[in-house]
Amino acid sequence: MEAEIRPASVSDWEAMRTIYLDGISTGQATFETLAPDWNRWDASHLAFGRLVAMLGETLVGWAALSPVSTRLPYAGVAEVSVYVIANHRGQGIGRQLLERLIVESEKNGIWMLQASVFPENTASTSLHKLCGFREVGVRERIGKLLDEWRDTVLLERRSKRVGWD
């Protein structure tokens, strides 16, 4: 299924937030238990690499980049987030979003992308590996979700175009 991938705007936030809440409800997508308001979300993500997937007039997924650190040596390292609404998962939309996010990241000087995925979320791990990420390792008991310690799989993708000077 081919979606239109375009930059996200503030007017997309409510639909994006709904999709985020859908991901949160699975217990397999994030440590977050609530979706933030626009200002908090906006402040925690890079100004570029904010994408939405559209099927006609319906927003069905989004992807965005967050900085991993404010320290200068890590200016080219970002964490990826990809969310697709439940009834459109498994249709290639996440892959379209992630592939476009990779292109946008490289246009903006990002040399390393990382993703942190719950081990049980095998669809997300597979998607990232399909898009050139490699598994770095498992971070055991890295955080609690609803009072339960959870592991995450750390995946990374090194650009073949940026950061090789």
Tab-separated table of N, CA and C in Angstrom:
chain	number	residue	atom	x	y	z
A	1	MET	N	0.843	-1.173	0.000
A	1	MET	CA	0.000	0.000	0.000
A	1	MET	C	0.888	1.235	0.000
A	2	GLU	N	0.738	2.073	-0.984
A	2	GLU	CA	1.577	3.270	-1.109
A	2	GLU	C	0.884	4.454	-0.445
A	3	ALA	N	1.535	5.026	0.540
A	3	ALA	CA	1.024	6.200	1.245
A	3	ALA	C	1.742	7.437	0.733
A	4	GLU	N	1.107	8.578	0.889
A	4	GLU	CA	1.787	9.847	0.639
A	4	GLU	C	2.525	10.194	1.928
A	5	ILE	N	3.830	10.382	1.826
A	5	ILE	CA	4.634	10.779	2.984
A	5	ILE	C	4.945	12.255	2.824
A	6	ARG	N	4.590	13.041	3.822
A	6	ARG	CA	4.825	14.482	3.766
A	6	ARG	C	5.268	14.979	5.133
A	7	PRO	N	5.845	16.196	5.168
A	7	PRO	CA	6.220	16.754	6.470
A	7	PRO	C	4.996	16.946	7.366
A	8	ALA	N	5.179	16.702	8.634
A	8	ALA	CA	4.116	16.916	9.615
A	8	ALA	C	4.016	18.401	9.943
A	9	SER	N	2.839	18.815	10.344
A	9	SER	CA	2.626	20.193	10.795
A	9	SER	C	1.839	20.175	12.096
A	10	VAL	N	1.791	21.291	12.754
A	10	VAL	CA	1.075	21.379	14.022
A	10	VAL	C	-0.390	20.988	13.841
A	11	SER	N	-0.949	21.239	12.688
A	11	SER	CA	-2.354	20.870	12.453
A	11	SER	C	-2.557	19.355	12.391
A	12	ASP	N	-1.479	18.594	12.247
A	12	ASP	CA	-1.551	17.127	12.244
A	12	ASP	C	-1.514	16.538	13.653
A	13	TRP	N	-1.213	17.364	14.645
A	13	TRP	CA	-0.908	16.836	15.965
A	13	TRP	C	-2.022	15.977	16.557
A	14	GLU	N	-3.256	16.376	16.471
A	14	GLU	CA	-4.315	15.584	17.111
A	14	GLU	C	-4.384	14.176	16.525
A	15	ALA	N	-4.265	14.050	15.199
A	15	ALA	CA	-4.262	12.718	14.573
A	15	ALA	C	-3.003	11.949	14.969
A	16	MET	N	-1.859	12.632	15.017
A	16	MET	CA	-0.617	11.988	15.440
A	16	MET	C	-0.735	11.513	16.884
A	17	ARG	N	-1.314	12.344	17.724
A	17	ARG	CA	-1.488	12.009	19.138
A	17	ARG	C	-2.394	10.791	19.291
A	18	THR	N	-3.437	10.706	18.498
A	18	THR	CA	-4.329	9.547	18.533
A	18	THR	C	-3.568	8.270	18.179
A	19	ILE	N	-2.718	8.352	17.163
A	19	ILE	CA	-1.912	7.191	16.761
A	19	ILE	C	-0.899	6.843	17.860
A	20	TYR	N	-0.329	7.859	18.479
A	20	TYR	CA	0.605	7.629	19.583
A	20	TYR	C	-0.112	6.912	20.738
A	21	LEU	N	-1.311	7.383	21.081
A	21	LEU	CA	-2.088	6.741	22.143
A	21	LEU	C	-2.413	5.292	21.792
A	22	ASP	N	-2.674	5.030	20.511
A	22	ASP	CA	-2.921	3.666	20.052
A	22	ASP	C	-1.682	2.802	20.303
A	23	GLY	N	-0.505	3.331	20.000
A	23	GLY	CA	0.742	2.608	20.269
A	23	GLY	C	0.973	2.404	21.755
A	24	ILE	N	0.717	3.437	22.545
A	24	ILE	CA	0.868	3.336	23.998
A	24	ILE	C	-0.015	2.223	24.546
A	25	SER	N	-1.233	2.120	24.034
A	25	SER	CA	-2.192	1.138	24.556
A	25	SER	C	-1.740	-0.307	24.355
A	26	THR	N	-0.822	-0.548	23.418
A	26	THR	CA	-0.343	-1.911	23.192
A	26	THR	C	0.588	-2.388	24.305
A	27	GLY	N	1.220	-1.457	24.998
A	27	GLY	CA	2.210	-1.822	26.005
A	27	GLY	C	3.510	-2.321	25.403
A	28	GLN	N	3.647	-2.216	24.086
A	28	GLN	CA	4.832	-2.735	23.389
A	28	GLN	C	5.569	-1.672	22.583
A	29	ALA	N	5.137	-0.413	22.673
A	29	ALA	CA	5.705	0.603	21.794
A	29	ALA	C	6.583	1.634	22.505
A	30	THR	N	6.335	1.879	23.780
A	30	THR	CA	7.030	2.959	24.470
A	30	THR	C	6.885	2.803	25.975
A	31	PHE	N	7.778	3.434	26.724
A	31	PHE	CA	7.641	3.498	28.166
A	31	PHE	C	6.603	4.534	28.581
A	32	GLU	N	6.255	5.419	27.678
A	32	GLU	CA	5.262	6.452	27.985
A	32	GLU	C	3.909	5.813	28.254
A	33	THR	N	3.142	6.429	29.138
A	33	THR	CA	1.785	5.958	29.423
A	33	THR	C	0.743	7.012	29.041
A	34	LEU	N	1.202	8.209	28.730
A	34	LEU	CA	0.337	9.304	28.298
A	34	LEU	C	0.993	10.000	27.116
A	35	ALA	N	0.189	10.504	26.216
A	35	ALA	CA	0.729	11.299	25.103
A	35	ALA	C	0.857	12.743	25.573
A	36	PRO	N	1.943	13.393	25.235
A	36	PRO	CA	2.139	14.778	25.676
A	36	PRO	C	1.255	15.744	24.875
A	37	ASP	N	1.235	16.989	25.331
A	37	ASP	CA	0.599	18.014	24.509
A	37	ASP	C	1.586	18.419	23.412
A	38	TRP	N	1.119	19.218	22.481
A	38	TRP	CA	1.937	19.606	21.332
A	38	TRP	C	3.240	20.264	21.772
A	39	ASN	N	3.197	21.199	22.698
A	39	ASN	CA	4.398	21.950	23.072
A	39	ASN	C	5.480	21.037	23.626
A	40	ARG	N	5.107	20.083	24.461
A	40	ARG	CA	6.101	19.155	25.015
A	40	ARG	C	6.658	18.249	23.920
A	41	TRP	N	5.780	17.732	23.049
A	41	TRP	CA	6.244	16.873	21.960
A	41	TRP	C	7.174	17.658	21.039
A	42	ASP	N	6.770	18.845	20.669
A	42	ASP	CA	7.548	19.694	19.767
A	42	ASP	C	8.940	19.978	20.339
A	43	ALA	N	9.007	20.279	21.616
A	43	ALA	CA	10.285	20.611	22.256
A	43	ALA	C	11.227	19.407	22.341
A	44	SER	N	10.689	18.206	22.319
A	44	SER	CA	11.525	17.016	22.485
A	44	SER	C	11.939	16.360	21.167
A	45	HIS	N	11.542	16.948	20.038
A	45	HIS	CA	11.881	16.385	18.729
A	45	HIS	C	12.624	17.398	17.882
A	46	LEU	N	13.466	16.896	16.989
A	46	LEU	CA	14.196	17.773	16.082
A	46	LEU	C	13.213	18.481	15.149
A	47	ALA	N	13.604	19.653	14.670
A	47	ALA	CA	12.715	20.456	13.816
A	47	ALA	C	12.528	19.836	12.436
A	48	PHE	N	13.457	18.997	12.017
A	48	PHE	CA	13.343	18.314	10.720
A	48	PHE	C	13.020	16.845	10.971
A	49	GLY	N	12.677	16.134	9.916
A	49	GLY	CA	12.421	14.707	10.043
A	49	GLY	C	11.151	14.390	10.807
A	50	ARG	N	10.144	15.225	10.647
A	50	ARG	CA	8.819	14.973	11.227
A	50	ARG	C	7.909	14.662	10.053
A	51	LEU	N	7.500	13.426	9.953
A	51	LEU	CA	6.772	12.981	8.763
A	51	LEU	C	5.444	12.345	9.140
A	52	VAL	N	4.486	12.467	8.230
A	52	VAL	CA	3.219	11.762	8.387
A	52	VAL	C	2.941	10.963	7.122
A	53	ALA	N	2.207	9.871	7.293
A	53	ALA	CA	1.774	9.031	6.171
A	53	ALA	C	0.277	9.251	5.985
A	54	MET	N	-0.102	9.565	4.762
A	54	MET	CA	-1.493	9.839	4.432
A	54	MET	C	-2.011	8.806	3.449
A	55	LEU	N	-3.189	8.290	3.725
A	55	LEU	CA	-3.935	7.489	2.762
A	55	LEU	C	-5.168	8.314	2.444
A	56	GLY	N	-5.137	8.955	1.288
A	56	GLY	CA	-6.189	9.919	0.970
A	56	GLY	C	-6.123	11.065	1.950
A	57	GLU	N	-7.209	11.321	2.635
A	57	GLU	CA	-7.264	12.407	3.624
A	57	GLU	C	-7.012	11.921	5.047
A	58	THR	N	-6.683	10.633	5.191
A	58	THR	CA	-6.536	10.044	6.522
A	58	THR	C	-5.067	9.882	6.896
A	59	LEU	N	-4.703	10.442	8.036
A	59	LEU	CA	-3.353	10.301	8.573
A	59	LEU	C	-3.292	8.939	9.278
A	60	VAL	N	-2.411	8.064	8.795
A	60	VAL	CA	-2.360	6.693	9.307
A	60	VAL	C	-1.045	6.355	10.013
A	61	GLY	N	-0.086	7.249	9.986
A	61	GLY	CA	1.175	6.983	10.658
A	61	GLY	C	2.041	8.219	10.714
A	62	TRP	N	3.039	8.157	11.562
A	62	TRP	CA	3.996	9.256	11.657
A	62	TRP	C	5.352	8.733	12.101
A	63	ALA	N	6.364	9.533	11.811
A	63	ALA	CA	7.731	9.228	12.229
A	63	ALA	C	8.422	10.539	12.577
A	64	ALA	N	9.345	10.477	13.516
A	64	ALA	CA	10.047	11.694	13.929
A	64	ALA	C	11.399	11.334	14.526
A	65	LEU	N	12.242	12.342	14.644
A	65	LEU	CA	13.583	12.199	15.203
A	65	LEU	C	13.703	12.990	16.493
A	66	SER	N	14.382	12.407	17.468
A	66	SER	CA	14.690	13.080	18.729
A	66	SER	C	16.201	13.094	18.912
A	67	PRO	N	16.738	14.165	19.470
A	67	PRO	CA	18.175	14.155	19.752
A	67	PRO	C	18.462	13.161	20.879
A	68	VAL	N	19.623	12.507	20.826
A	68	VAL	CA	19.985	11.599	21.912
A	68	VAL	C	20.762	12.325	23.006
A	69	SER	N	21.297	13.493	22.673
A	69	SER	CA	22.077	14.258	23.636
A	69	SER	C	22.151	15.713	23.169
A	70	THR	N	22.367	16.609	24.108
A	70	THR	CA	22.603	18.012	23.748
A	70	THR	C	24.094	18.294	23.584
A	71	ARG	N	24.940	17.302	23.877
A	71	ARG	CA	26.389	17.485	23.744
A	71	ARG	C	26.784	17.507	22.275
A	72	LEU	N	27.670	18.412	21.917
A	72	LEU	CA	28.080	18.637	20.536
A	72	LEU	C	28.579	17.385	19.806
A	73	PRO	N	29.376	16.505	20.435
A	73	PRO	CA	29.848	15.329	19.690
A	73	PRO	C	28.717	14.425	19.190
A	74	TYR	N	27.534	14.543	19.805
A	74	TYR	CA	26.404	13.695	19.433
A	74	TYR	C	25.381	14.418	18.561
A	75	ALA	N	25.773	15.552	17.993
A	75	ALA	CA	24.835	16.346	17.179
A	75	ALA	C	24.322	15.580	15.964
A	76	GLY	N	25.052	14.591	15.511
A	76	GLY	CA	24.644	13.810	14.349
A	76	GLY	C	24.027	12.467	14.689
A	77	VAL	N	23.568	12.331	15.925
A	77	VAL	CA	22.951	11.085	16.367
A	77	VAL	C	21.521	11.390	16.804
A	78	ALA	N	20.582	10.622	16.279
A	78	ALA	CA	19.176	10.850	16.611
A	78	ALA	C	18.467	9.527	16.845
A	79	GLU	N	17.416	9.585	17.653
A	79	GLU	CA	16.579	8.416	17.905
A	79	GLU	C	15.327	8.518	17.048
A	80	VAL	N	14.932	7.396	16.477
A	80	VAL	CA	13.759	7.370	15.603
A	80	VAL	C	12.533	6.885	16.364
A	81	SER	N	11.391	7.438	15.986
A	81	SER	CA	10.087	6.966	16.438
A	81	SER	C	9.242	6.756	15.197
A	82	VAL	N	8.588	5.618	15.117
A	82	VAL	CA	7.690	5.305	14.004
A	82	VAL	C	6.420	4.701	14.586
A	83	TYR	N	5.285	5.283	14.244
A	83	TYR	CA	3.994	4.795	14.733
A	83	TYR	C	3.009	4.696	13.582
A	84	VAL	N	2.292	3.580	13.520
A	84	VAL	CA	1.258	3.362	12.509
A	84	VAL	C	0.004	2.905	13.243
A	85	ILE	N	-1.134	3.456	12.859
A	85	ILE	CA	-2.409	3.099	13.489
A	85	ILE	C	-2.680	1.599	13.280
A	86	ALA	N	-3.306	0.968	14.254
A	86	ALA	CA	-3.454	-0.498	14.295
A	86	ALA	C	-3.997	-1.095	13.005
A	87	ASN	N	-5.038	-0.523	12.431
A	87	ASN	CA	-5.665	-1.162	11.270
A	87	ASN	C	-4.875	-0.985	9.976
A	88	HIS	N	-3.721	-0.333	10.050
A	88	HIS	CA	-2.867	-0.197	8.873
A	88	HIS	C	-1.457	-0.756	9.090
A	89	ARG	N	-1.230	-1.419	10.214
A	89	ARG	CA	0.070	-2.046	10.453
A	89	ARG	C	0.227	-3.245	9.529
A	90	GLY	N	1.460	-3.542	9.174
A	90	GLY	CA	1.745	-4.695	8.336
A	90	GLY	C	1.471	-4.466	6.862
A	91	GLN	N	1.276	-3.209	6.467
A	91	GLN	CA	0.962	-2.882	5.071
A	91	GLN	C	2.086	-2.101	4.384
A	92	GLY	N	3.238	-1.994	5.053
A	92	GLY	CA	4.379	-1.311	4.453
A	92	GLY	C	4.459	0.172	4.757
A	93	ILE	N	3.532	0.704	5.519
A	93	ILE	CA	3.530	2.144	5.813
A	93	ILE	C	4.680	2.515	6.738
A	94	GLY	N	4.944	1.679	7.741
A	94	GLY	CA	6.075	1.929	8.629
A	94	GLY	C	7.384	1.950	7.858
A	95	ARG	N	7.521	1.056	6.909
A	95	ARG	CA	8.742	1.025	6.093
A	95	ARG	C	8.873	2.287	5.240
A	96	GLN	N	7.778	2.727	4.651
A	96	GLN	CA	7.822	3.957	3.858
A	96	GLN	C	8.231	5.145	4.730
A	97	LEU	N	7.664	5.222	5.922
A	97	LEU	CA	8.018	6.304	6.840
A	97	LEU	C	9.486	6.237	7.246
A	98	LEU	N	9.961	5.053	7.619
A	98	LEU	CA	11.335	4.915	8.086
A	98	LEU	C	12.333	5.164	6.962
A	99	GLU	N	12.060	4.677	5.771
A	99	GLU	CA	12.965	4.941	4.642
A	99	GLU	C	13.056	6.432	4.349
A	100	ARG	N	11.936	7.120	4.375
A	100	ARG	CA	11.946	8.573	4.138
A	100	ARG	C	12.634	9.307	5.281
A	101	LEU	N	12.438	8.827	6.505
A	101	LEU	CA	13.089	9.434	7.663
A	101	LEU	C	14.605	9.319	7.553
A	102	ILE	N	15.090	8.207	7.054
A	102	ILE	CA	16.526	8.028	6.840
A	102	ILE	C	17.048	9.065	5.853
A	103	VAL	N	16.337	9.244	4.748
A	103	VAL	CA	16.731	10.250	3.743
A	103	VAL	C	16.760	11.637	4.374
A	104	GLU	N	15.711	11.994	5.095
A	104	GLU	CA	15.637	13.321	5.728
A	104	GLU	C	16.748	13.502	6.755
A	105	SER	N	17.061	12.447	7.500
A	105	SER	CA	18.120	12.558	8.500
A	105	SER	C	19.459	12.856	7.831
A	106	GLU	N	19.750	12.152	6.745
A	106	GLU	CA	21.026	12.369	6.063
A	106	GLU	C	21.093	13.754	5.423
A	107	LYS	N	19.996	14.261	4.912
A	107	LYS	CA	19.966	15.628	4.361
A	107	LYS	C	20.317	16.657	5.426
A	108	ASN	N	20.105	16.295	6.677
A	108	ASN	CA	20.315	17.221	7.790
A	108	ASN	C	21.504	16.860	8.663
A	109	GLY	N	22.446	16.077	8.125
A	109	GLY	CA	23.707	15.829	8.808
A	109	GLY	C	23.687	14.769	9.889
A	110	ILE	N	22.674	13.934	9.917
A	110	ILE	CA	22.624	12.866	10.923
A	110	ILE	C	23.405	11.669	10.395
A	111	TRP	N	24.398	11.213	11.161
A	111	TRP	CA	25.226	10.088	10.726
A	111	TRP	C	24.866	8.779	11.425
A	112	MET	N	24.100	8.865	12.499
A	112	MET	CA	23.742	7.643	13.220
A	112	MET	C	22.304	7.770	13.708
A	113	LEU	N	21.522	6.757	13.391
A	113	LEU	CA	20.163	6.664	13.916
A	113	LEU	C	20.112	5.502	14.892
A	114	GLN	N	19.339	5.661	15.932
A	114	GLN	CA	19.173	4.567	16.868
A	114	GLN	C	17.691	4.391	17.182
A	115	ALA	N	17.362	3.190	17.576
A	115	ALA	CA	16.005	2.863	17.993
A	115	ALA	C	16.084	1.954	19.199
A	116	SER	N	15.185	2.148	20.115
A	116	SER	CA	15.092	1.324	21.313
A	116	SER	C	13.725	0.652	21.275
A	117	VAL	N	13.725	-0.679	21.208
A	117	VAL	CA	12.501	-1.444	20.959
A	117	VAL	C	12.349	-2.526	22.026
A	118	PHE	N	11.132	-2.687	22.529
A	118	PHE	CA	10.889	-3.806	23.441
A	118	PHE	C	11.124	-5.116	22.678
A	119	PRO	N	11.789	-6.094	23.284
A	119	PRO	CA	12.076	-7.355	22.583
A	119	PRO	C	10.830	-8.053	22.044
A	120	GLU	N	9.711	-7.876	22.716
A	120	GLU	CA	8.465	-8.513	22.282
A	120	GLU	C	7.904	-7.889	20.999
A	121	ASN	N	8.350	-6.696	20.671
A	121	ASN	CA	7.851	-5.990	19.483
A	121	ASN	C	8.678	-6.424	18.270
A	122	THR	N	8.507	-7.669	17.890
A	122	THR	CA	9.312	-8.237	16.804
A	122	THR	C	9.025	-7.570	15.459
A	123	ALA	N	7.825	-7.052	15.263
A	123	ALA	CA	7.510	-6.356	14.005
A	123	ALA	C	8.373	-5.109	13.864
A	124	SER	N	8.543	-4.365	14.952
A	124	SER	CA	9.361	-3.157	14.903
A	124	SER	C	10.835	-3.503	14.706
A	125	THR	N	11.311	-4.523	15.425
A	125	THR	CA	12.702	-4.946	15.243
A	125	THR	C	12.949	-5.363	13.802
A	126	SER	N	12.046	-6.123	13.229
A	126	SER	CA	12.184	-6.564	11.829
A	126	SER	C	12.175	-5.384	10.873
A	127	LEU	N	11.286	-4.437	11.100
A	127	LEU	CA	11.220	-3.238	10.254
A	127	LEU	C	12.552	-2.501	10.265
A	128	HIS	N	13.089	-2.274	11.432
A	128	HIS	CA	14.362	-1.545	11.517
A	128	HIS	C	15.490	-2.305	10.811
A	129	LYS	N	15.550	-3.605	11.020
A	129	LYS	CA	16.592	-4.401	10.356
A	129	LYS	C	16.410	-4.375	8.845
A	130	LEU	N	15.190	-4.395	8.374
A	130	LEU	CA	14.893	-4.304	6.945
A	130	LEU	C	15.407	-2.988	6.358
A	131	CYS	N	15.450	-1.956	7.186
A	131	CYS	CA	15.895	-0.630	6.738
A	131	CYS	C	17.354	-0.359	7.083
A	132	GLY	N	18.127	-1.396	7.351
A	132	GLY	CA	19.564	-1.237	7.521
A	132	GLY	C	20.059	-1.058	8.937
A	133	PHE	N	19.204	-1.203	9.926
A	133	PHE	CA	19.647	-1.123	11.318
A	133	PHE	C	20.242	-2.468	11.729
A	134	ARG	N	21.133	-2.431	12.689
A	134	ARG	CA	21.691	-3.665	13.238
A	134	ARG	C	21.447	-3.660	14.740
A	135	GLU	N	21.324	-4.846	15.278
A	135	GLU	CA	21.124	-4.964	16.716
A	135	GLU	C	22.465	-4.792	17.419
A	136	VAL	N	22.501	-3.849	18.346
A	136	VAL	CA	23.711	-3.585	19.112
A	136	VAL	C	23.729	-4.445	20.377
A	137	GLY	N	22.571	-4.608	20.980
A	137	GLY	CA	22.494	-5.414	22.193
A	137	GLY	C	21.168	-5.221	22.891
A	138	VAL	N	21.053	-5.890	24.019
A	138	VAL	CA	19.853	-5.781	24.841
A	138	VAL	C	20.228	-5.029	26.111
A	139	ARG	N	19.440	-4.026	26.422
A	139	ARG	CA	19.628	-3.283	27.673
A	139	ARG	C	18.618	-3.855	28.672
A	140	GLU	N	19.143	-4.622	29.611
A	140	GLU	CA	18.293	-5.347	30.552
A	140	GLU	C	17.770	-4.427	31.643
A	141	ARG	N	16.466	-4.580	31.922
A	141	ARG	CA	15.836	-3.834	33.007
A	141	ARG	C	16.204	-2.356	32.957
A	142	ILE	N	16.094	-1.755	31.798
A	142	ILE	CA	16.500	-0.357	31.629
A	142	ILE	C	15.473	0.624	32.182
A	143	GLY	N	14.231	0.199	32.263
A	143	GLY	CA	13.198	1.084	32.785
A	143	GLY	C	11.954	0.314	33.160
A	144	LYS	N	11.081	0.991	33.899
A	144	LYS	CA	9.835	0.367	34.318
A	144	LYS	C	8.683	0.917	33.497
A	145	LEU	N	7.798	0.018	33.114
A	145	LEU	CA	6.529	0.377	32.501
A	145	LEU	C	5.443	-0.193	33.394
A	146	LEU	N	4.668	0.698	33.992
A	146	LEU	CA	3.600	0.278	34.909
A	146	LEU	C	4.130	-0.672	35.984
A	147	ASP	N	5.213	-0.268	36.610
A	147	ASP	CA	5.836	-1.004	37.726
A	147	ASP	C	6.489	-2.327	37.334
A	148	GLU	N	6.652	-2.565	36.040
A	148	GLU	CA	7.316	-3.788	35.587
A	148	GLU	C	8.610	-3.406	34.865
A	149	TRP	N	9.726	-3.994	35.314
A	149	TRP	CA	11.001	-3.766	34.644
A	149	TRP	C	10.926	-4.324	33.224
A	150	ARG	N	11.440	-3.553	32.269
A	150	ARG	CA	11.422	-3.990	30.869
A	150	ARG	C	12.815	-3.864	30.269
A	151	ASP	N	13.126	-4.773	29.365
A	151	ASP	CA	14.347	-4.718	28.571
A	151	ASP	C	14.039	-3.969	27.281
A	152	THR	N	15.080	-3.465	26.627
A	152	THR	CA	14.938	-2.945	25.272
A	152	THR	C	16.082	-3.468	24.410
A	153	VAL	N	15.779	-3.627	23.151
A	153	VAL	CA	16.793	-3.965	22.154
A	153	VAL	C	17.254	-2.643	21.559
A	154	LEU	N	18.561	-2.411	21.552
A	154	LEU	CA	19.120	-1.208	20.956
A	154	LEU	C	19.555	-1.532	19.530
A	155	LEU	N	19.010	-0.782	18.594
A	155	LEU	CA	19.362	-0.940	17.178
A	155	LEU	C	19.963	0.369	16.693
A	156	GLU	N	20.883	0.277	15.726
A	156	GLU	CA	21.458	1.495	15.165
A	156	GLU	C	21.700	1.322	13.676
A	157	ARG	N	21.706	2.465	12.994
A	157	ARG	CA	21.987	2.497	11.562
A	157	ARG	C	22.984	3.615	11.300
A	158	ARG	N	24.129	3.248	10.793
A	158	ARG	CA	25.164	4.207	10.443
A	158	ARG	C	24.970	4.617	8.997
A	159	SER	N	24.956	5.927	8.740
A	159	SER	CA	24.822	6.430	7.375
A	159	SER	C	26.041	6.049	6.557
A	160	LYS	N	25.808	5.722	5.308
A	160	LYS	CA	26.907	5.470	4.384
A	160	LYS	C	27.269	6.743	3.623
A	161	ARG	N	26.569	7.841	3.923
A	161	ARG	CA	26.766	9.106	3.199
A	161	ARG	C	27.254	10.234	4.094
A	162	VAL	N	26.903	10.214	5.362
A	162	VAL	CA	27.194	11.329	6.260
A	162	VAL	C	28.148	10.867	7.348
A	163	GLY	N	29.117	11.717	7.676
A	163	GLY	CA	30.002	11.435	8.795
A	163	GLY	C	31.205	10.579	8.470
A	164	TRP	N	31.592	10.541	7.221
A	164	TRP	CA	32.753	9.734	6.814
A	164	TRP	C	33.915	10.612	6.349
A	165	ASP	N	34.063	11.777	6.942
A	165	ASP	CA	35.156	12.671	6.512
A	165	ASP	C	36.492	12.235	7.054
